[in-house]
Amino acid sequence: MRFEPRQSYFVVFRKPVAQRPPAAGAFNFPSREEVAVITGPWEVSFDPKWGGPAEVTFDALSDWTRRPEEGIRYYSGTAVYHKTFDLTAPEHARLFLNLGVVKNVAAIKLNGHDLGVVWTAPWGVEITGAVQQRSNRLEVTVVNLWPNRLIGDTKLPPEKRFAKTNVKT
């Protein structure tokens, strides 16, 4: 079996399996081939009540904690990424969206289809039944952890802080 970092499986053996030689790359895990990369700007919306901008354009996907805007760098909560893209893919192929690495949880919708939630590697979902050749509308809702906001709040006077806690960072 192949495991991604921090990934686990439940394995149930119901009856013996006949021995067979694994195919190239192992028969349980077929190899995947990259057919396209989604590039260019993304529209991202944050909740202004938690210090983020209502809408902003990211030229490329990036780590919030490395952004120059304090409202993004120290934002904790939910942000929604929007992107429209075209895709030319081989006919009858199973297609998967690889999100790279997400911090910390992501819910994916494509053309109105709810494709599920990911919270661990391999950070991807199958898009076969939802994708089309033109004008795909991708929505990735990302939720990060609270410490990001707490770190930002230490830089603010108490009356301007967003979070109320007895936790000291």
mmCIF file with all atom_site columns, C-alpha atoms in Angstrom:
data_model
loop_
_atom_site.group_PDB
_atom_site.id
_atom_site.type_symbol
_atom_site.label_atom_id
_atom_site.label_alt_id
_atom_site.label_comp_id
_atom_site.label_asym_id
_atom_site.label_entity_id
_atom_site.label_seq_id
_atom_site.pdbx_PDB_ins_code
_atom_site.Cartn_x
_atom_site.Cartn_y
_atom_site.Cartn_z
_atom_site.occupancy
_atom_site.B_iso_or_equiv
_atom_site.pdbx_formal_charge
_atom_site.auth_seq_id
_atom_site.auth_comp_id
_atom_site.auth_asym_id
_atom_site.auth_atom_id
_atom_site.pdbx_PDB_model_num
ATOM 1   C CA . MET A 1 1   ? 0.000   0.000   0.000   1.00 0.00 ? 1   MET A CA 1
ATOM 2   C CA . ARG A 1 2   ? 1.139   3.532   -0.651  1.00 0.00 ? 2   ARG A CA 1
ATOM 3   C CA . PHE A 1 3   ? 0.499   6.239   1.948   1.00 0.00 ? 3   PHE A CA 1
ATOM 4   C CA . GLU A 1 4   ? 0.752   9.995   1.589   1.00 0.00 ? 4   GLU A CA 1
ATOM 5   C CA . PRO A 1 5   ? 2.113   11.887  4.616   1.00 0.00 ? 5   PRO A CA 1
ATOM 6   C CA . ARG A 1 6   ? -0.224  11.414  7.626   1.00 0.00 ? 6   ARG A CA 1
ATOM 7   C CA . GLN A 1 7   ? -2.656  9.366   5.534   1.00 0.00 ? 7   GLN A CA 1
ATOM 8   C CA . SER A 1 8   ? -4.329  6.192   6.754   1.00 0.00 ? 8   SER A CA 1
ATOM 9   C CA . TYR A 1 9   ? -6.655  3.513   5.411   1.00 0.00 ? 9   TYR A CA 1
ATOM 10  C CA . PHE A 1 10  ? -9.124  1.031   6.814   1.00 0.00 ? 10  PHE A CA 1
ATOM 11  C CA . VAL A 1 11  ? -8.356  -2.335  5.267   1.00 0.00 ? 11  VAL A CA 1
ATOM 12  C CA . VAL A 1 12  ? -10.946 -5.100  5.437   1.00 0.00 ? 12  VAL A CA 1
ATOM 13  C CA . PHE A 1 13  ? -10.062 -8.611  4.278   1.00 0.00 ? 13  PHE A CA 1
ATOM 14  C CA . ARG A 1 14  ? -13.262 -10.497 3.509   1.00 0.00 ? 14  ARG A CA 1
ATOM 15  C CA . LYS A 1 15  ? -11.767 -13.486 1.736   1.00 0.00 ? 15  LYS A CA 1
ATOM 16  C CA . PRO A 1 16  ? -8.372  -14.506 0.411   1.00 0.00 ? 16  PRO A CA 1
ATOM 17  C CA . VAL A 1 17  ? -7.167  -12.781 -2.742  1.00 0.00 ? 17  VAL A CA 1
ATOM 18  C CA . ALA A 1 18  ? -5.400  -14.717 -5.458  1.00 0.00 ? 18  ALA A CA 1
ATOM 19  C CA . GLN A 1 19  ? -1.729  -13.840 -5.808  1.00 0.00 ? 19  GLN A CA 1
ATOM 20  C CA . ARG A 1 20  ? -1.024  -11.787 -8.905  1.00 0.00 ? 20  ARG A CA 1
ATOM 21  C CA . PRO A 1 21  ? 2.013   -9.821  -9.952  1.00 0.00 ? 21  PRO A CA 1
ATOM 22  C CA . PRO A 1 22  ? 1.617   -6.044  -9.620  1.00 0.00 ? 22  PRO A CA 1
ATOM 23  C CA . ALA A 1 23  ? 1.460   -4.044  -12.835 1.00 0.00 ? 23  ALA A CA 1
ATOM 24  C CA . ALA A 1 24  ? 3.845   -1.177  -13.440 1.00 0.00 ? 24  ALA A CA 1
ATOM 25  C CA . GLY A 1 25  ? 3.337   1.243   -10.557 1.00 0.00 ? 25  GLY A CA 1
ATOM 26  C CA . ALA A 1 26  ? 1.262   -1.343  -8.596  1.00 0.00 ? 26  ALA A CA 1
ATOM 27  C CA . PHE A 1 27  ? -2.252  -2.292  -9.623  1.00 0.00 ? 27  PHE A CA 1
ATOM 28  C CA . ASN A 1 28  ? -3.937  -0.618  -6.633  1.00 0.00 ? 28  ASN A CA 1
ATOM 29  C CA . PHE A 1 29  ? -2.502  2.796   -7.475  1.00 0.00 ? 29  PHE A CA 1
ATOM 30  C CA . PRO A 1 30  ? -2.497  3.612   -11.174 1.00 0.00 ? 30  PRO A CA 1
ATOM 31  C CA . SER A 1 31  ? -0.100  6.334   -12.178 1.00 0.00 ? 31  SER A CA 1
ATOM 32  C CA . ARG A 1 32  ? -1.526  9.784   -12.864 1.00 0.00 ? 32  ARG A CA 1
ATOM 33  C CA . GLU A 1 33  ? -0.484  12.065  -15.653 1.00 0.00 ? 33  GLU A CA 1
ATOM 34  C CA . GLU A 1 34  ? -0.705  15.849  -15.477 1.00 0.00 ? 34  GLU A CA 1
ATOM 35  C CA . VAL A 1 35  ? -2.985  17.117  -18.268 1.00 0.00 ? 35  VAL A CA 1
ATOM 36  C CA . ALA A 1 36  ? -3.211  20.803  -17.294 1.00 0.00 ? 36  ALA A CA 1
ATOM 37  C CA . VAL A 1 37  ? -2.126  23.362  -14.734 1.00 0.00 ? 37  VAL A CA 1
ATOM 38  C CA . ILE A 1 38  ? -4.552  26.043  -13.568 1.00 0.00 ? 38  ILE A CA 1
ATOM 39  C CA . THR A 1 39  ? -2.541  29.261  -13.668 1.00 0.00 ? 39  THR A CA 1
ATOM 40  C CA . GLY A 1 40  ? -3.204  32.957  -13.404 1.00 0.00 ? 40  GLY A CA 1
ATOM 41  C CA . PRO A 1 41  ? -5.077  35.122  -10.922 1.00 0.00 ? 41  PRO A CA 1
ATOM 42  C CA . TRP A 1 42  ? -7.659  33.924  -8.383  1.00 0.00 ? 42  TRP A CA 1
ATOM 43  C CA . GLU A 1 43  ? -10.447 35.978  -6.831  1.00 0.00 ? 43  GLU A CA 1
ATOM 44  C CA . VAL A 1 44  ? -10.412 35.434  -3.055  1.00 0.00 ? 44  VAL A CA 1
ATOM 45  C CA . SER A 1 45  ? -12.975 36.591  -0.504  1.00 0.00 ? 45  SER A CA 1
ATOM 46  C CA . PHE A 1 46  ? -12.443 36.831  3.250   1.00 0.00 ? 46  PHE A CA 1
ATOM 47  C CA . ASP A 1 47  ? -14.754 37.783  6.108   1.00 0.00 ? 47  ASP A CA 1
ATOM 48  C CA . PRO A 1 48  ? -14.158 41.480  6.906   1.00 0.00 ? 48  PRO A CA 1
ATOM 49  C CA . LYS A 1 49  ? -15.535 40.950  10.432  1.00 0.00 ? 49  LYS A CA 1
ATOM 50  C CA . TRP A 1 50  ? -12.349 38.950  11.121  1.00 0.00 ? 50  TRP A CA 1
ATOM 51  C CA . GLY A 1 51  ? -9.970  41.488  9.587   1.00 0.00 ? 51  GLY A CA 1
ATOM 52  C CA . GLY A 1 52  ? -9.761  40.206  6.023   1.00 0.00 ? 52  GLY A CA 1
ATOM 53  C CA . PRO A 1 53  ? -10.595 42.096  2.840   1.00 0.00 ? 53  PRO A CA 1
ATOM 54  C CA . ALA A 1 54  ? -14.035 41.327  1.367   1.00 0.00 ? 54  ALA A CA 1
ATOM 55  C CA . GLU A 1 55  ? -12.440 40.606  -2.022  1.00 0.00 ? 55  GLU A CA 1
ATOM 56  C CA . VAL A 1 56  ? -8.904  40.562  -3.349  1.00 0.00 ? 56  VAL A CA 1
ATOM 57  C CA . THR A 1 57  ? -7.113  39.184  -6.399  1.00 0.00 ? 57  THR A CA 1
ATOM 58  C CA . PHE A 1 58  ? -4.143  36.872  -5.872  1.00 0.00 ? 58  PHE A CA 1
ATOM 59  C CA . ASP A 1 59  ? -1.846  36.846  -8.921  1.00 0.00 ? 59  ASP A CA 1
ATOM 60  C CA . ALA A 1 60  ? -1.033  33.243  -7.994  1.00 0.00 ? 60  ALA A CA 1
ATOM 61  C CA . LEU A 1 61  ? -1.878  30.934  -5.133  1.00 0.00 ? 61  LEU A CA 1
ATOM 62  C CA . SER A 1 62  ? 0.183   31.826  -2.087  1.00 0.00 ? 62  SER A CA 1
ATOM 63  C CA . ASP A 1 63  ? 0.495   31.228  1.630   1.00 0.00 ? 63  ASP A CA 1
ATOM 64  C CA . TRP A 1 64  ? -1.600  33.776  3.586   1.00 0.00 ? 64  TRP A CA 1
ATOM 65  C CA . THR A 1 65  ? 1.114   34.123  6.222   1.00 0.00 ? 65  THR A CA 1
ATOM 66  C CA . ARG A 1 66  ? 3.522   35.430  3.572   1.00 0.00 ? 66  ARG A CA 1
ATOM 67  C CA . ARG A 1 67  ? 1.191   38.090  2.179   1.00 0.00 ? 67  ARG A CA 1
ATOM 68  C CA . PRO A 1 68  ? 2.089   41.773  2.740   1.00 0.00 ? 68  PRO A CA 1
ATOM 69  C CA . GLU A 1 69  ? -1.469  42.742  3.782   1.00 0.00 ? 69  GLU A CA 1
ATOM 70  C CA . GLU A 1 70  ? -1.890  42.340  7.552   1.00 0.00 ? 70  GLU A CA 1
ATOM 71  C CA . GLY A 1 71  ? -5.600  41.576  7.116   1.00 0.00 ? 71  GLY A CA 1
ATOM 72  C CA . ILE A 1 72  ? -4.632  38.501  5.096   1.00 0.00 ? 72  ILE A CA 1
ATOM 73  C CA . ARG A 1 73  ? -1.348  37.559  6.777   1.00 0.00 ? 73  ARG A CA 1
ATOM 74  C CA . TYR A 1 74  ? -3.040  37.294  10.211  1.00 0.00 ? 74  TYR A CA 1
ATOM 75  C CA . TYR A 1 75  ? -6.470  36.166  9.019   1.00 0.00 ? 75  TYR A CA 1
ATOM 76  C CA . SER A 1 76  ? -8.015  33.074  10.591  1.00 0.00 ? 76  SER A CA 1
ATOM 77  C CA . GLY A 1 77  ? -11.278 31.643  9.373   1.00 0.00 ? 77  GLY A CA 1
ATOM 78  C CA . THR A 1 78  ? -12.805 30.892  6.012   1.00 0.00 ? 78  THR A CA 1
ATOM 79  C CA . ALA A 1 79  ? -11.706 32.258  2.644   1.00 0.00 ? 79  ALA A CA 1
ATOM 80  C CA . VAL A 1 80  ? -13.210 31.346  -0.724  1.00 0.00 ? 80  VAL A CA 1
ATOM 81  C CA . TYR A 1 81  ? -11.074 31.084  -3.860  1.00 0.00 ? 81  TYR A CA 1
ATOM 82  C CA . HIS A 1 82  ? -12.817 31.479  -7.236  1.00 0.00 ? 82  HIS A CA 1
ATOM 83  C CA . LYS A 1 83  ? -11.386 30.624  -10.638 1.00 0.00 ? 83  LYS A CA 1
ATOM 84  C CA . THR A 1 84  ? -12.804 30.042  -14.108 1.00 0.00 ? 84  THR A CA 1
ATOM 85  C CA . PHE A 1 85  ? -10.833 27.818  -16.472 1.00 0.00 ? 85  PHE A CA 1
ATOM 86  C CA . ASP A 1 86  ? -11.066 25.754  -19.659 1.00 0.00 ? 86  ASP A CA 1
ATOM 87  C CA . LEU A 1 87  ? -9.805  22.188  -19.886 1.00 0.00 ? 87  LEU A CA 1
ATOM 88  C CA . THR A 1 88  ? -8.905  20.037  -22.837 1.00 0.00 ? 88  THR A CA 1
ATOM 89  C CA . ALA A 1 89  ? -8.463  16.494  -21.566 1.00 0.00 ? 89  ALA A CA 1
ATOM 90  C CA . PRO A 1 90  ? -8.313  13.017  -23.091 1.00 0.00 ? 90  PRO A CA 1
ATOM 91  C CA . GLU A 1 91  ? -11.728 11.452  -23.709 1.00 0.00 ? 91  GLU A CA 1
ATOM 92  C CA . HIS A 1 92  ? -12.970 8.917   -21.179 1.00 0.00 ? 92  HIS A CA 1
ATOM 93  C CA . ALA A 1 93  ? -10.165 9.729   -18.746 1.00 0.00 ? 93  ALA A CA 1
ATOM 94  C CA . ARG A 1 94  ? -10.721 9.940   -15.007 1.00 0.00 ? 94  ARG A CA 1
ATOM 95  C CA . LEU A 1 95  ? -9.689  13.444  -13.982 1.00 0.00 ? 95  LEU A CA 1
ATOM 96  C CA . PHE A 1 96  ? -8.472  14.637  -10.594 1.00 0.00 ? 96  PHE A CA 1
ATOM 97  C CA . LEU A 1 97  ? -7.826  18.098  -9.189  1.00 0.00 ? 97  LEU A CA 1
ATOM 98  C CA . ASN A 1 98  ? -4.560  18.268  -7.251  1.00 0.00 ? 98  ASN A CA 1
ATOM 99  C CA . LEU A 1 99  ? -4.627  21.169  -4.774  1.00 0.00 ? 99  LEU A CA 1
ATOM 100 C CA . GLY A 1 100 ? -0.979  20.854  -3.783  1.00 0.00 ? 100 GLY A CA 1
ATOM 101 C CA . VAL A 1 101 ? -0.918  21.510  -0.016  1.00 0.00 ? 101 VAL A CA 1
ATOM 102 C CA . VAL A 1 102 ? -3.793  23.207  1.809   1.00 0.00 ? 102 VAL A CA 1
ATOM 103 C CA . LYS A 1 103 ? -3.656  24.690  5.290   1.00 0.00 ? 103 LYS A CA 1
ATOM 104 C CA . ASN A 1 104 ? -5.864  23.324  6.822   1.00 0.00 ? 104 ASN A CA 1
ATOM 105 C CA . VAL A 1 105 ? -9.200  22.178  5.370   1.00 0.00 ? 105 VAL A CA 1
ATOM 106 C CA . ALA A 1 106 ? -10.713 22.738  1.916   1.00 0.00 ? 106 ALA A CA 1
ATOM 107 C CA . ALA A 1 107 ? -14.176 22.146  0.440   1.00 0.00 ? 107 ALA A CA 1
ATOM 108 C CA . ILE A 1 108 ? -14.291 21.966  -3.350  1.00 0.00 ? 108 ILE A CA 1
ATOM 109 C CA . LYS A 1 109 ? -17.119 22.813  -5.744  1.00 0.00 ? 109 LYS A CA 1
ATOM 110 C CA . LEU A 1 110 ? -16.849 22.648  -9.515  1.00 0.00 ? 110 LEU A CA 1
ATOM 111 C CA . ASN A 1 111 ? -19.655 23.949  -11.735 1.00 0.00 ? 111 ASN A CA 1
ATOM 112 C CA . GLY A 1 112 ? -22.034 23.742  -8.777  1.00 0.00 ? 112 GLY A CA 1
ATOM 113 C CA . HIS A 1 113 ? -21.106 20.118  -7.945  1.00 0.00 ? 113 HIS A CA 1
ATOM 114 C CA . ASP A 1 114 ? -19.995 19.545  -4.350  1.00 0.00 ? 114 ASP A CA 1
ATOM 115 C CA . LEU A 1 115 ? -16.849 17.427  -4.683  1.00 0.00 ? 115 LEU A CA 1
ATOM 116 C CA . GLY A 1 116 ? -16.182 17.012  -0.976  1.00 0.00 ? 116 GLY A CA 1
ATOM 117 C CA . VAL A 1 117 ? -13.768 18.118  1.705   1.00 0.00 ? 117 VAL A CA 1
ATOM 118 C CA . VAL A 1 118 ? -10.041 17.411  1.992   1.00 0.00 ? 118 VAL A CA 1
ATOM 119 C CA . TRP A 1 119 ? -7.962  17.785  5.151   1.00 0.00 ? 119 TRP A CA 1
ATOM 120 C CA . THR A 1 120 ? -4.919  15.618  4.483   1.00 0.00 ? 120 THR A CA 1
ATOM 121 C CA . ALA A 1 121 ? -2.612  14.519  1.675   1.00 0.00 ? 121 ALA A CA 1
ATOM 122 C CA . PRO A 1 122 ? -3.004  13.855  -1.189  1.00 0.00 ? 122 PRO A CA 1
ATOM 123 C CA . TRP A 1 123 ? -5.105  17.077  -1.177  1.00 0.00 ? 123 TRP A CA 1
ATOM 124 C CA . GLY A 1 124 ? -7.208  16.325  -4.226  1.00 0.00 ? 124 GLY A CA 1
ATOM 125 C CA . VAL A 1 125 ? -10.593 15.232  -5.510  1.00 0.00 ? 125 VAL A CA 1
ATOM 126 C CA . GLU A 1 126 ? -11.943 13.517  -8.602  1.00 0.00 ? 126 GLU A CA 1
ATOM 127 C CA . ILE A 1 127 ? -13.572 15.985  -11.005 1.00 0.00 ? 127 ILE A CA 1
ATOM 128 C CA . THR A 1 128 ? -14.537 13.602  -13.832 1.00 0.00 ? 128 THR A CA 1
ATOM 129 C CA . GLY A 1 129 ? -18.318 14.013  -13.529 1.00 0.00 ? 129 GLY A CA 1
ATOM 130 C CA . ALA A 1 130 ? -18.245 17.767  -12.960 1.00 0.00 ? 130 ALA A CA 1
ATOM 131 C CA . VAL A 1 131 ? -15.670 19.167  -15.379 1.00 0.00 ? 131 VAL A CA 1
ATOM 132 C CA . GLN A 1 132 ? -16.452 20.517  -18.842 1.00 0.00 ? 132 GLN A CA 1
ATOM 133 C CA . GLN A 1 133 ? -14.295 21.805  -21.692 1.00 0.00 ? 133 GLN A CA 1
ATOM 134 C CA . ARG A 1 134 ? -15.196 25.485  -21.339 1.00 0.00 ? 134 ARG A CA 1
ATOM 135 C CA . SER A 1 135 ? -15.918 27.932  -18.521 1.00 0.00 ? 135 SER A CA 1
ATOM 136 C CA . ASN A 1 136 ? -15.438 25.681  -15.516 1.00 0.00 ? 136 ASN A CA 1
ATOM 137 C CA . ARG A 1 137 ? -16.264 27.559  -12.316 1.00 0.00 ? 137 ARG A CA 1
ATOM 138 C CA . LEU A 1 138 ? -14.047 26.309  -9.494  1.00 0.00 ? 138 LEU A CA 1
ATOM 139 C CA . GLU A 1 139 ? -14.694 27.302  -5.883  1.00 0.00 ? 139 GLU A CA 1
ATOM 140 C CA . VAL A 1 140 ? -12.328 26.227  -3.116  1.00 0.00 ? 140 VAL A CA 1
ATOM 141 C CA . THR A 1 141 ? -13.344 27.159  0.421   1.00 0.00 ? 141 THR A CA 1
ATOM 142 C CA . VAL A 1 142 ? -10.350 27.069  2.771   1.00 0.00 ? 142 VAL A CA 1
ATOM 143 C CA . VAL A 1 143 ? -10.404 27.180  6.564   1.00 0.00 ? 143 VAL A CA 1
ATOM 144 C CA . ASN A 1 144 ? -7.196  27.720  8.513   1.00 0.00 ? 144 ASN A CA 1
ATOM 145 C CA . LEU A 1 145 ? -6.356  27.599  12.218  1.00 0.00 ? 145 LEU A CA 1
ATOM 146 C CA . TRP A 1 146 ? -6.977  30.167  14.949  1.00 0.00 ? 146 TRP A CA 1
ATOM 147 C CA . PRO A 1 147 ? -3.333  30.785  15.990  1.00 0.00 ? 147 PRO A CA 1
ATOM 148 C CA . ASN A 1 148 ? -2.846  32.934  12.894  1.00 0.00 ? 148 ASN A CA 1
ATOM 149 C CA . ARG A 1 149 ? -5.371  35.464  14.265  1.00 0.00 ? 149 ARG A CA 1
ATOM 150 C CA . LEU A 1 150 ? -3.870  35.286  17.759  1.00 0.00 ? 150 LEU A CA 1
ATOM 151 C CA . ILE A 1 151 ? -0.413  36.110  16.387  1.00 0.00 ? 151 ILE A CA 1
ATOM 152 C CA . GLY A 1 152 ? -1.829  39.131  14.556  1.00 0.00 ? 152 GLY A CA 1
ATOM 153 C CA . ASP A 1 153 ? -3.776  40.275  17.608  1.00 0.00 ? 153 ASP A CA 1
ATOM 154 C CA . THR A 1 154 ? -0.579  40.499  19.691  1.00 0.00 ? 154 THR A CA 1
ATOM 155 C CA . LYS A 1 155 ? 0.441   43.377  17.413  1.00 0.00 ? 155 LYS A CA 1
ATOM 156 C CA . LEU A 1 156 ? -2.791  45.287  18.134  1.00 0.00 ? 156 LEU A CA 1
ATOM 157 C CA . PRO A 1 157 ? -3.908  47.214  21.207  1.00 0.00 ? 157 PRO A CA 1
ATOM 158 C CA . PRO A 1 158 ? -6.417  45.180  23.288  1.00 0.00 ? 158 PRO A CA 1
ATOM 159 C CA . GLU A 1 159 ? -9.434  47.236  22.157  1.00 0.00 ? 159 GLU A CA 1
ATOM 160 C CA . LYS A 1 160 ? -8.705  46.493  18.454  1.00 0.00 ? 160 LYS A CA 1
ATOM 161 C CA . ARG A 1 161 ? -8.125  42.743  18.767  1.00 0.00 ? 161 ARG A CA 1
ATOM 162 C CA . PHE A 1 162 ? -10.471 40.367  16.979  1.00 0.00 ? 162 PHE A CA 1
ATOM 163 C CA . ALA A 1 163 ? -10.197 37.342  19.284  1.00 0.00 ? 163 ALA A CA 1
ATOM 164 C CA . LYS A 1 164 ? -10.832 37.237  23.024  1.00 0.00 ? 164 LYS A CA 1
ATOM 165 C CA . THR A 1 165 ? -8.801  34.549  24.789  1.00 0.00 ? 165 THR A CA 1
ATOM 166 C CA . ASN A 1 166 ? -6.665  33.816  27.786  1.00 0.00 ? 166 ASN A CA 1
ATOM 167 C CA . VAL A 1 167 ? -4.178  31.992  25.551  1.00 0.00 ? 167 VAL A CA 1
ATOM 168 C CA . LYS A 1 168 ? -0.810  33.715  25.296  1.00 0.00 ? 168 LYS A CA 1
ATOM 169 C CA . THR A 1 169 ? 1.189   33.070  22.115  1.00 0.00 ? 169 THR A CA 1
#
